[in-house]
Amino acid sequence: EVQLVDSGGGLVQPGGSLRLSCEASGFIFNRYAMTWVRQGPGRGLEWVSSISGSGGTIYSADSVKGRFTISRDNSKNTLYLAMSSLRAEDTAMYYCARERDIAVANNWFDSWGQGTLVTVSS
Amino acid sequence: SYVLTQPPSVSEAPGKTARISCGGNNIGSKSVHWYQQKPGQAPVLVMYSDSDRPSGITERFSGSKSGSMATLTISRVEAGDEAAYYCQVWDIYSDHWVFGGGTMLTVL
């Protein structure tokens, strides 16, 4: 059974940093691209960043480019999102999701984590 | 940047058919995927590649695409279908995933 467990969220001050993790099990991790999606309070889904199975290809939303960095450790079956220069508008539930293929794009998200909440506030 | 437009809300009585639209420029050239999200839960894939249903998703859900619009159709609507629904595509020009704004389905 595919399982994705999100962790690392919490309360952080504006300008601060945080690293989210997504621990995967039940499938061969390096054969799948992975993605982070967020959802602000009362808002819709917003794509954040995606990484190919090898880690060699990365795409990120303009709203987080230069501040957030997606990475993966295939030896630990874990996906990461390093967030810095956090702003109030980054407050959201962050979900990791598995893409259907090893390459990013033109496939779909077939499994999702339960989410981890990030709150940016002083 | 590419935009997907969904109606904020759709209401339908139990047993009827609900249709949720997703509009976008040249959407005919893109594969459209749909997710269902119930309150307090993570999204779930309910349709991929316009009209393919994942295993475990009821056949009451179907997808179609025509012109500049994709549609998720839910037949014989049940109370358990009440949720937000999001369409999604990959925009090759920006190398970005794009979600529609979401449609809240209310079962009357």
Short mmCIF file of C-alpha atoms in Angstrom, two decimals:
data_model
loop_
_atom_site.label_atom_id
_atom_site.label_comp_id
_atom_site.label_asym_id
_atom_site.label_seq_id
_atom_site.Cartn_x
_atom_site.Cartn_y
_atom_site.Cartn_z
CA GLU A 1 0.00 0.00 0.00
CA VAL A 2 1.32 3.42 -0.97
CA GLN A 3 1.81 5.67 2.06
CA LEU A 4 3.01 9.26 2.24
CA VAL A 5 3.52 10.81 5.66
CA ASP A 6 4.01 14.59 5.81
CA SER A 7 5.75 16.22 8.75
CA GLY A 8 7.74 19.28 9.82
CA GLY A 9 5.06 21.93 9.88
CA GLY A 10 4.60 24.41 12.69
CA LEU A 11 4.49 28.04 13.73
CA VAL A 12 7.27 30.23 12.37
CA GLN A 13 7.85 33.98 12.37
CA PRO A 14 7.87 36.01 9.15
CA GLY A 15 11.29 35.79 7.56
CA GLY A 16 11.95 32.46 9.21
CA SER A 17 12.75 29.03 7.80
CA LEU A 18 11.28 25.56 8.00
CA ARG A 19 11.91 22.17 6.38
CA LEU A 20 9.06 19.83 5.54
CA SER A 21 9.49 16.09 5.04
CA CYS A 22 7.42 13.46 3.28
CA GLU A 23 8.30 9.87 4.10
CA ALA A 24 7.20 7.39 1.44
CA SER A 25 6.58 3.66 1.67
CA GLY A 26 4.89 0.89 -0.29
CA PHE A 27 6.49 1.67 -3.65
CA ILE A 28 9.90 2.09 -5.32
CA PHE A 29 10.47 5.72 -4.47
CA ASN A 30 13.05 6.64 -7.14
CA ARG A 31 10.70 5.54 -9.93
CA TYR A 32 8.27 8.37 -9.29
CA ALA A 33 8.34 12.13 -9.54
CA MET A 34 7.08 13.88 -6.41
CA THR A 35 5.32 17.18 -5.79
CA TRP A 36 4.36 19.62 -3.06
CA VAL A 37 0.93 21.25 -3.17
CA ARG A 38 -0.38 23.75 -0.63
CA GLN A 39 -3.77 25.03 0.41
CA GLY A 40 -4.23 28.28 2.28
CA PRO A 41 -7.06 28.65 4.81
CA GLY A 42 -10.37 28.51 2.95
CA ARG A 43 -8.59 28.53 -0.39
CA GLY A 44 -8.03 26.17 -3.31
CA LEU A 45 -5.09 23.96 -4.22
CA GLU A 46 -1.87 25.64 -5.29
CA TRP A 47 1.02 23.75 -6.86
CA VAL A 48 4.36 24.57 -5.20
CA SER A 49 7.16 22.46 -6.66
CA SER A 50 7.92 19.13 -8.38
CA ILE A 51 11.01 16.94 -8.70
CA SER A 52 11.72 14.01 -11.02
CA GLY A 53 12.49 10.53 -9.75
CA SER A 54 16.25 11.01 -10.10
CA GLY A 55 16.13 14.51 -8.66
CA GLY A 56 17.66 15.92 -11.82
CA THR A 57 14.65 17.95 -12.93
CA ILE A 58 12.91 20.51 -10.73
CA TYR A 59 10.06 22.92 -11.43
CA SER A 60 8.73 25.52 -9.01
CA ALA A 61 5.91 28.02 -8.88
CA ASP A 62 6.86 31.65 -9.38
CA SER A 63 5.46 32.50 -5.93
CA VAL A 64 8.12 30.39 -4.18
CA LYS A 65 11.04 30.48 -6.60
CA GLY A 66 14.21 31.58 -4.85
CA ARG A 67 12.70 30.94 -1.40
CA PHE A 68 11.64 27.28 -1.42
CA THR A 69 13.82 24.34 -2.48
CA ILE A 70 12.49 20.87 -3.21
CA SER A 71 14.83 17.90 -2.84
CA ARG A 72 14.73 14.17 -2.27
CA ASP A 73 16.88 11.48 -0.67
CA ASN A 74 16.12 8.28 -2.56
CA SER A 75 18.17 6.25 -0.08
CA LYS A 76 15.79 7.36 2.68
CA ASN A 77 12.59 7.35 0.57
CA THR A 78 12.01 10.93 1.67
CA LEU A 79 10.96 14.13 -0.08
CA TYR A 80 11.83 17.53 1.38
CA LEU A 81 10.77 21.15 1.03
CA ALA A 82 13.16 23.69 2.49
CA MET A 83 11.35 26.98 3.00
CA SER A 84 13.02 30.28 3.79
CA SER A 85 12.07 33.97 3.90
CA LEU A 86 8.61 32.85 4.90
CA ARG A 87 5.71 35.25 4.56
CA ALA A 88 2.22 35.37 6.04
CA GLU A 89 0.81 34.32 2.66
CA ASP A 90 2.79 31.06 2.86
CA THR A 91 0.48 29.97 5.70
CA ALA A 92 -1.15 26.80 4.41
CA MET A 93 -1.56 23.06 4.68
CA TYR A 94 1.26 21.51 2.66
CA TYR A 95 0.68 18.16 0.97
CA CYS A 96 3.17 15.93 -0.76
CA ALA A 97 1.87 13.92 -3.69
CA ARG A 98 3.19 11.17 -5.93
CA GLU A 99 3.16 11.75 -9.67
CA ARG A 100 2.26 8.85 -11.87
CA ASP A 101 5.60 8.74 -13.72
CA ILE A 102 9.31 9.13 -13.11
CA ALA A 103 9.31 12.40 -15.07
CA VAL A 104 7.45 15.51 -14.00
CA ALA A 105 4.58 16.69 -16.17
CA ASN A 106 1.81 15.30 -18.27
CA ASN A 107 0.77 12.71 -15.74
CA TRP A 108 -1.27 13.05 -12.55
CA PHE A 109 -1.07 12.83 -8.77
CA ASP A 110 -2.22 9.39 -7.72
CA SER A 111 -1.42 9.45 -3.99
CA TRP A 112 -1.33 12.24 -1.43
CA GLY A 113 0.01 12.66 2.08
CA GLN A 114 -2.22 13.79 4.92
CA GLY A 115 -0.67 17.25 4.96
CA THR A 116 1.35 19.29 7.46
CA LEU A 117 0.27 22.76 8.59
CA VAL A 118 2.61 25.74 8.29
CA THR A 119 1.62 28.95 10.05
CA VAL A 120 3.66 32.09 9.48
CA SER A 121 2.89 34.66 12.14
CA SER A 122 4.57 36.86 14.69
CA SER B 1 0.15 32.27 -17.00
CA TYR B 2 -2.37 29.58 -17.83
CA VAL B 3 -5.75 29.82 -16.10
CA LEU B 4 -8.40 27.16 -15.48
CA THR B 5 -11.86 28.50 -14.68
CA GLN B 6 -14.38 26.57 -12.61
CA PRO B 7 -17.74 27.69 -11.19
CA PRO B 8 -17.39 28.27 -7.42
CA SER B 9 -20.40 26.13 -6.64
CA VAL B 10 -22.81 23.58 -8.08
CA SER B 11 -25.91 22.21 -6.37
CA GLU B 12 -27.90 19.14 -7.24
CA ALA B 13 -30.55 16.96 -5.66
CA PRO B 14 -29.84 13.33 -4.75
CA GLY B 15 -30.31 10.97 -7.66
CA LYS B 16 -29.79 13.70 -10.26
CA THR B 17 -26.76 14.38 -12.43
CA ALA B 18 -24.19 17.03 -11.47
CA ARG B 19 -21.86 18.55 -14.04
CA ILE B 20 -18.75 20.50 -13.07
CA SER B 21 -17.03 22.48 -15.78
CA CYS B 22 -13.40 23.50 -16.23
CA GLY B 23 -12.54 26.01 -18.92
CA GLY B 24 -9.17 26.96 -20.32
CA ASN B 25 -7.56 28.27 -23.48
CA ASN B 26 -6.75 25.43 -25.87
CA ILE B 27 -7.67 22.89 -23.17
CA GLY B 28 -8.32 20.40 -25.96
CA SER B 29 -4.58 19.95 -26.35
CA LYS B 30 -4.02 19.16 -22.66
CA SER B 31 -4.79 16.19 -20.45
CA VAL B 32 -7.21 17.17 -17.70
CA HIS B 33 -7.25 15.51 -14.29
CA TRP B 34 -9.81 15.85 -11.50
CA TYR B 35 -9.53 15.63 -7.72
CA GLN B 36 -12.16 15.39 -5.00
CA GLN B 37 -11.48 16.93 -1.60
CA LYS B 38 -13.78 16.47 1.37
CA PRO B 39 -13.50 18.82 4.37
CA GLY B 40 -10.45 18.11 6.50
CA GLN B 41 -9.10 15.50 4.10
CA ALA B 42 -6.39 15.32 1.45
CA PRO B 43 -7.45 15.41 -2.20
CA VAL B 44 -8.22 12.17 -4.03
CA LEU B 45 -7.80 11.55 -7.75
CA VAL B 46 -11.19 10.78 -9.34
CA MET B 47 -10.43 11.16 -13.05
CA TYR B 48 -7.26 11.31 -15.15
CA SER B 49 -6.43 11.96 -18.78
CA ASP B 50 -9.81 13.57 -19.39
CA SER B 51 -11.97 10.48 -19.00
CA ASP B 52 -10.10 7.62 -17.31
CA ARG B 53 -11.30 6.52 -13.92
CA PRO B 54 -8.80 5.24 -11.30
CA SER B 55 -9.49 1.88 -9.76
CA GLY B 56 -11.80 2.20 -6.79
CA ILE B 57 -13.68 5.22 -8.13
CA THR B 58 -17.35 4.58 -8.76
CA GLU B 59 -18.54 4.42 -12.38
CA ARG B 60 -20.97 7.18 -11.52
CA PHE B 61 -18.04 9.53 -12.17
CA SER B 62 -17.18 10.27 -15.78
CA GLY B 63 -15.13 12.85 -17.63
CA SER B 64 -15.34 14.50 -21.02
CA LYS B 65 -13.86 17.33 -22.99
CA SER B 66 -15.22 19.43 -25.84
CA GLY B 67 -13.98 22.67 -27.32
CA SER B 68 -12.53 24.83 -24.58
CA MET B 69 -14.23 23.00 -21.74
CA ALA B 70 -13.66 19.84 -19.72
CA THR B 71 -16.50 18.41 -17.64
CA LEU B 72 -16.69 16.07 -14.68
CA THR B 73 -20.10 14.41 -14.55
CA ILE B 74 -21.44 12.72 -11.45
CA SER B 75 -24.52 10.56 -12.09
CA ARG B 76 -27.07 9.63 -9.46
CA VAL B 77 -25.59 12.10 -7.00
CA GLU B 78 -25.34 10.94 -3.39
CA ALA B 79 -24.80 12.83 -0.13
CA GLY B 80 -21.30 11.33 0.06
CA ASP B 81 -20.33 13.13 -3.16
CA GLU B 82 -20.53 16.49 -1.41
CA ALA B 83 -17.01 17.89 -1.71
CA ALA B 84 -14.79 20.37 -3.53
CA TYR B 85 -13.64 19.31 -6.99
CA TYR B 86 -10.52 20.60 -8.72
CA CYS B 87 -9.38 20.25 -12.31
CA GLN B 88 -5.68 20.23 -13.20
CA VAL B 89 -3.46 20.40 -16.25
CA TRP B 90 0.25 20.69 -17.06
CA ASP B 91 1.10 23.92 -18.88
CA ILE B 92 3.96 23.14 -21.25
CA TYR B 93 4.69 26.82 -21.90
CA SER B 94 5.47 27.66 -18.28
CA ASP B 95 6.44 24.16 -17.06
CA HIS B 96 3.89 24.61 -14.29
CA TRP B 97 1.10 22.50 -12.89
CA VAL B 98 -2.15 24.50 -12.86
CA PHE B 99 -5.24 23.88 -10.75
CA GLY B 100 -8.65 25.33 -11.29
CA GLY B 101 -10.10 27.40 -8.47
CA GLY B 102 -12.29 24.53 -7.34
CA THR B 103 -16.03 23.86 -7.35
CA MET B 104 -17.98 23.06 -4.21
CA LEU B 105 -20.66 20.46 -4.92
CA THR B 106 -23.63 20.71 -2.59
CA VAL B 107 -26.13 17.86 -2.48
CA LEU B 108 -29.51 19.36 -1.69
#
